Structure formats: structure tokens, C-alpha cells
Amino acid sequence: MDTVLLLKAAIMGVVEGLTEFLPISSTGHLILAGSLLGFDDAKAKVFDIAIQTGAIFAVILVYWQRIRETLVQLPSQRQAQRFALNVLIGFLPAVVLGLLFGKAIKEHLFTPVVVASTFILGGFVILWAERRQQAAVRIQSVDDMAPLDALKVGLVQCLAMVPGTSRSGATIIGGMLLGLSRKAATDYSFFLAIPTLIGAGAYSLYKERALLSAADVPLFAVGLVFSFISAWACVRWLLRYISTHSFVLFAWYRIAFGLVVLATAWSGLVIWAD
């Protein structure tokens, strides 16, 4: 395996892990990083989705006690059953809309200019949400969510099918606007990511299996490992950060980064590959 290619896989893994659970769009950053690294062919697109599984393993590790308790109590405890049902309900809209529109979105919207534009728009949405008087918090914990709350957040998650939107940003900010506390919205976003990203990764690997061979195992393994390590550090940091901070910093980052990408693209300073 080419050492340079493995280095690119490691960089992409770190980018995925650091951005997957922040409201700044991992897909958008992977598209931009892949464009700069020349790592953006058909196989690279499968790689980008597959290494999300490494980031999800980090979430499972951080939340392992809650996940284990839910699995043990699922046959007999109503609270565990309700929690599992809410995760399933939130997951289903992404499955349906992903199967219907996923291919068309990848063909037409996975470009650096679209990503940069969505970065900027999403940044202003976060600023609006943070400055707006938050709706009265009705839900302090994920255990207080009703199935309708889960469905609403699940529908909001589908906005992240447009690259640059951010799955975590859509679910966290959308959840807060729907009456979830900051902590409840963040926790539910993480739990919802587990079936969503594992499902997307498994489906992508199966669908594009003809592109892959045993020789690709080291490439994908490196991406998964670096994604896992960086995501584990990022999730632990974010849970501490949100206890005392808003998401305004991420909003300004999105706007500034998006403007830089657009400016370099229009000036020709950087040739962003489509």
C-alpha cells in the first residue's frame, strides 16, 4: 500500500473524527479536504462514508454505560423501550429520504462551492437560533422525549443530506428550537448518530462493493482508527464545552471558512475539484 495514500487516509480520518459531532459538517470538510489532497474519486467517496463508523465507535464508548443499561433493560423496562423506540423513530426519516434522494444529492450537490455556501447559511442559522429567545425548554433529558419529538428531530436531521449542513448541527440546533435543553439535544443527536451513520456506512460499502478489494483493507483500517481516536477526544471535549458555552463560536467558524473557500474558488487561488 502506498505510504502517501495511507497518510491521506489518516488525515481524512482525523478530519472526520474532529468534525462529525461538531455543528460544522463532517461531510463538507471531507469534501474540501479530499479536493485539496486529490483524494476524491469514487472509492474515496465510499471511504468517506465508511470511516464514519470509527467515529460512531467513539460515541458508543463514551455512552457505553447508558447503551448497556438500555440493552439489558429493553425486554422488561418501559423507559428503556421508550428510549429505543424514540431512537428508531428519529432514524427512519433519514432511511426513507436517503433511499429516495441520496443518489441525486451526491451527483449534483457534493461540490466545494455548494459546501461553502451551505457552511455560510448554516452559520447564520445557528446565530439566529442562539440569539433568538429559545422556546421554553420542555425536555430536560432524552428520557422525557415523546415519539413526536423524536420524529420532528428525525425530520430535521434529513436537512443534513445537503453537504455542508451538518447532521449534528441540524439535530442539536433543531432540537433546541423544538424545546429540548442543550444537553438533551446533544445527547439525542449522539444516540441518533449510531444507527444513522452505521447504516449509511454499511449501505455504502454494500452498494459500492465492486469498487473495493482486499488491497483496500489497510486504507480503510487507517481511516477508521484515526477517525475513532479523534472523535473520542472531540466528543468528550464537546460534552464539557456545552455545559458552559453556546454554539456561536462554531457559527462564526462556518461563516469565515465558507467565505474563504468561495473567495479562493472565485479568485482561482485554489482549484477546488468538483
XYZ file of C-alpha atoms in Angstrom:
274
model
C 0.000 0.000 0.000
C 1.276 3.449 -0.969
C 2.568 5.308 2.112
C 1.310 8.651 0.769
C -2.150 7.159 0.307
C -2.124 5.858 3.883
C -1.120 9.324 5.098
C -4.054 10.811 3.204
C -6.331 8.207 4.820
C -5.030 9.203 8.265
C -5.642 12.894 7.582
C -9.149 12.188 6.331
C -9.802 10.064 9.436
C -8.764 12.906 11.727
C -10.929 15.364 9.772
C -13.910 13.010 10.080
C -13.441 12.411 13.792
C -12.975 16.072 14.685
C -15.932 17.323 12.659
C -18.570 14.574 12.839
C -20.128 15.684 16.109
C -19.484 19.416 15.933
C -22.086 21.570 14.136
C -19.681 22.291 11.258
C -20.376 19.400 8.842
C -18.022 16.443 8.595
C -19.176 15.684 5.047
C -18.415 19.232 3.978
C -14.932 19.132 5.500
C -14.222 15.727 3.946
C -15.242 17.018 0.507
C -12.950 20.029 0.884
C -10.060 18.025 2.355
C -10.435 15.370 -0.332
C -10.374 18.048 -3.001
C -7.129 19.519 -1.632
C -5.488 16.106 -1.209
C -6.597 14.725 -4.559
C -8.486 12.054 -2.662
C -11.886 12.435 -4.259
C -12.514 9.603 -6.706
C -15.386 7.109 -6.449
C -13.534 4.899 -3.975
C -12.699 7.915 -1.814
C -16.398 8.776 -1.565
C -17.094 5.277 -0.212
C -14.161 5.708 2.166
C -15.587 8.998 3.474
C -18.841 7.327 4.456
C -17.285 4.121 5.772
C -14.909 5.830 8.214
C -17.887 7.438 9.945
C -18.200 4.065 11.667
C -14.951 4.765 13.506
C -16.418 7.979 14.872
C -19.543 6.108 15.950
C -17.485 3.577 17.900
C -16.179 6.566 19.882
C -19.753 7.607 20.765
C -20.574 4.043 21.777
C -17.537 4.020 24.067
C -18.405 7.365 25.687
C -22.069 6.374 26.199
C -21.419 2.685 26.790
C -22.941 2.580 30.284
C -26.257 4.049 29.040
C -26.283 1.810 25.971
C -25.545 -1.315 28.026
C -28.248 -0.476 30.553
C -30.773 0.074 27.772
C -29.971 -3.262 26.139
C -30.209 -5.127 29.457
C -33.481 -3.430 30.444
C -35.091 -3.492 26.998
C -37.131 -6.683 27.490
C -38.761 -5.503 30.729
C -38.318 -1.777 31.418
C -40.746 0.667 29.805
C -38.274 3.564 29.967
C -35.653 1.581 28.022
C -38.272 0.560 25.468
C -39.397 4.165 25.035
C -35.824 5.365 24.602
C -35.071 2.706 21.965
C -38.329 3.492 20.160
C -37.505 7.202 20.056
C -34.090 6.498 18.521
C -35.734 4.244 15.922
C -38.395 6.851 15.095
C -35.755 9.558 14.683
C -33.708 7.279 12.438
C -36.463 6.278 9.983
C -36.892 9.598 8.080
C -33.207 9.540 7.095
C -33.603 5.993 5.785
C -36.633 6.823 3.642
C -35.398 10.138 2.255
C -31.845 8.835 1.870
C -33.025 5.973 -0.338
C -35.228 8.325 -2.368
C -32.867 11.248 -2.885
C -29.379 10.183 -1.771
C -28.063 9.343 -5.237
C -29.277 12.585 -6.824
C -27.839 14.670 -3.984
C -24.411 13.016 -4.288
C -24.369 13.541 -8.048
C -25.314 17.227 -8.017
C -24.547 18.778 -4.620
C -21.259 17.224 -3.472
C -19.127 20.151 -4.666
C -16.880 22.564 -2.744
C -18.889 25.647 -3.764
C -22.170 24.098 -2.560
C -20.487 23.063 0.684
C -19.061 26.564 1.255
C -22.420 28.199 0.586
C -24.152 25.832 2.985
C -21.471 26.467 5.601
C -22.293 30.174 5.497
C -26.056 29.709 5.519
C -25.850 27.228 8.383
C -23.671 29.619 10.367
C -26.307 32.342 10.163
C -28.992 29.844 11.177
C -27.000 28.952 14.304
C -26.537 32.652 15.148
C -30.261 33.222 14.705
C -31.113 30.239 16.873
C -28.716 31.267 19.634
C -29.788 34.919 19.678
C -33.435 34.114 19.456
C -35.227 33.655 22.725
C -35.118 29.884 22.977
C -38.552 28.331 23.158
C -39.449 27.319 26.683
C -37.489 24.180 27.417
C -39.950 21.333 27.728
C -37.491 18.452 27.690
C -34.540 18.306 30.066
C -33.453 14.746 29.266
C -33.718 12.305 26.362
C -35.866 10.174 28.675
C -38.524 12.916 28.632
C -38.908 12.880 24.842
C -42.179 11.750 23.264
C -42.292 9.865 19.946
C -43.499 13.034 18.206
C -40.434 14.914 19.480
C -38.204 12.161 18.102
C -39.961 12.293 14.729
C -39.528 16.065 14.482
C -35.806 15.866 15.222
C -35.506 12.979 12.773
C -37.072 15.082 10.039
C -34.724 17.965 10.828
C -31.794 15.554 10.580
C -32.698 14.976 6.921
C -31.620 18.537 6.116
C -28.074 17.262 6.607
C -28.368 15.259 3.393
C -27.272 18.511 1.734
C -23.465 18.553 2.226
C -22.213 21.335 4.442
C -25.370 21.443 6.551
C -24.057 19.252 9.417
C -26.046 16.334 10.802
C -25.122 17.158 14.380
C -25.811 20.850 13.826
C -29.238 20.164 12.361
C -30.258 17.793 15.145
C -28.816 19.805 18.049
C -29.969 23.263 16.938
C -33.248 21.852 15.607
C -33.807 20.006 18.863
C -33.206 23.148 20.895
C -35.694 25.093 18.772
C -38.204 22.290 19.309
C -37.944 22.621 23.098
C -35.101 20.281 24.076
C -32.485 21.511 26.502
C -28.972 21.939 25.099
C -27.829 18.762 26.893
C -30.848 16.705 25.807
C -30.497 17.837 22.182
C -26.787 16.991 22.146
C -27.278 13.586 23.788
C -30.098 12.671 21.404
C -28.005 13.800 18.440
C -25.236 11.422 19.517
C -27.607 8.499 20.102
C -29.344 9.134 16.780
C -25.959 9.121 15.035
C -25.340 5.476 15.979
C -27.931 3.799 13.689
C -27.787 6.618 11.118
C -24.061 6.516 10.440
C -23.590 2.765 10.875
C -26.480 2.215 8.470
C -25.081 4.699 5.945
C -21.626 3.135 6.122
C -22.863 -0.438 5.739
C -25.182 0.504 2.862
C -22.429 2.389 1.036
C -19.951 -0.491 1.384
C -22.528 -2.984 0.132
C -23.693 -0.823 -2.755
C -20.177 0.011 -3.957
C -18.585 -3.359 -3.148
C -17.487 -3.800 -6.764
C -15.067 -0.875 -6.331
C -13.314 -2.476 -3.372
C -10.846 -5.294 -2.904
C -8.780 -6.872 -0.129
C -5.956 -4.463 -1.010
C -8.110 -1.598 0.307
C -8.303 -3.014 3.854
C -5.217 -1.126 5.173
C -6.532 2.137 3.711
C -9.932 1.783 5.378
C -8.391 0.485 8.620
C -6.151 3.550 8.955
C -9.103 5.866 8.321
C -11.257 4.061 10.890
C -8.587 4.104 13.602
C -7.780 7.804 13.228
C -11.480 8.643 12.997
C -12.142 6.749 16.230
C -9.308 8.368 18.205
C -10.057 11.935 17.127
C -13.832 11.502 17.562
C -13.398 10.088 21.081
C -11.382 13.142 22.116
C -13.816 15.502 20.387
C -16.988 14.036 21.932
C -15.554 14.192 25.445
C -14.490 17.794 24.874
C -17.842 18.833 23.389
C -19.857 17.444 26.311
C -17.777 19.601 28.671
C -17.920 22.620 26.369
C -21.713 22.774 26.022
C -22.185 22.864 29.789
C -20.939 26.475 29.836
C -20.890 27.689 26.208
C -23.222 28.281 23.271
C -22.622 27.284 19.636
C -21.872 30.840 18.468
C -18.155 30.081 18.024
C -18.988 27.334 15.549
C -21.344 29.632 13.668
C -18.622 32.225 13.063
C -16.182 29.476 12.092
C -18.642 28.187 9.487
C -19.168 31.650 8.028
C -15.453 32.507 7.921
C -14.427 29.150 6.463
C -17.177 29.253 3.854
C -16.150 32.745 2.754
C -12.513 31.660 2.440
C -13.460 28.710 0.232
C -15.676 30.858 -2.003
C -13.054 33.599 -2.259
C -10.256 31.192 -3.193
C -12.505 29.422 -5.698
C -13.625 32.623 -7.431
C -10.120 34.119 -7.459
C -8.537 30.936 -8.782
C -6.089 30.845 -5.881
C -7.198 27.299 -5.119
C -8.575 24.936 -7.758
C -11.288 23.095 -5.862
C -12.110 19.878 -7.684
C -15.807 19.127 -8.240
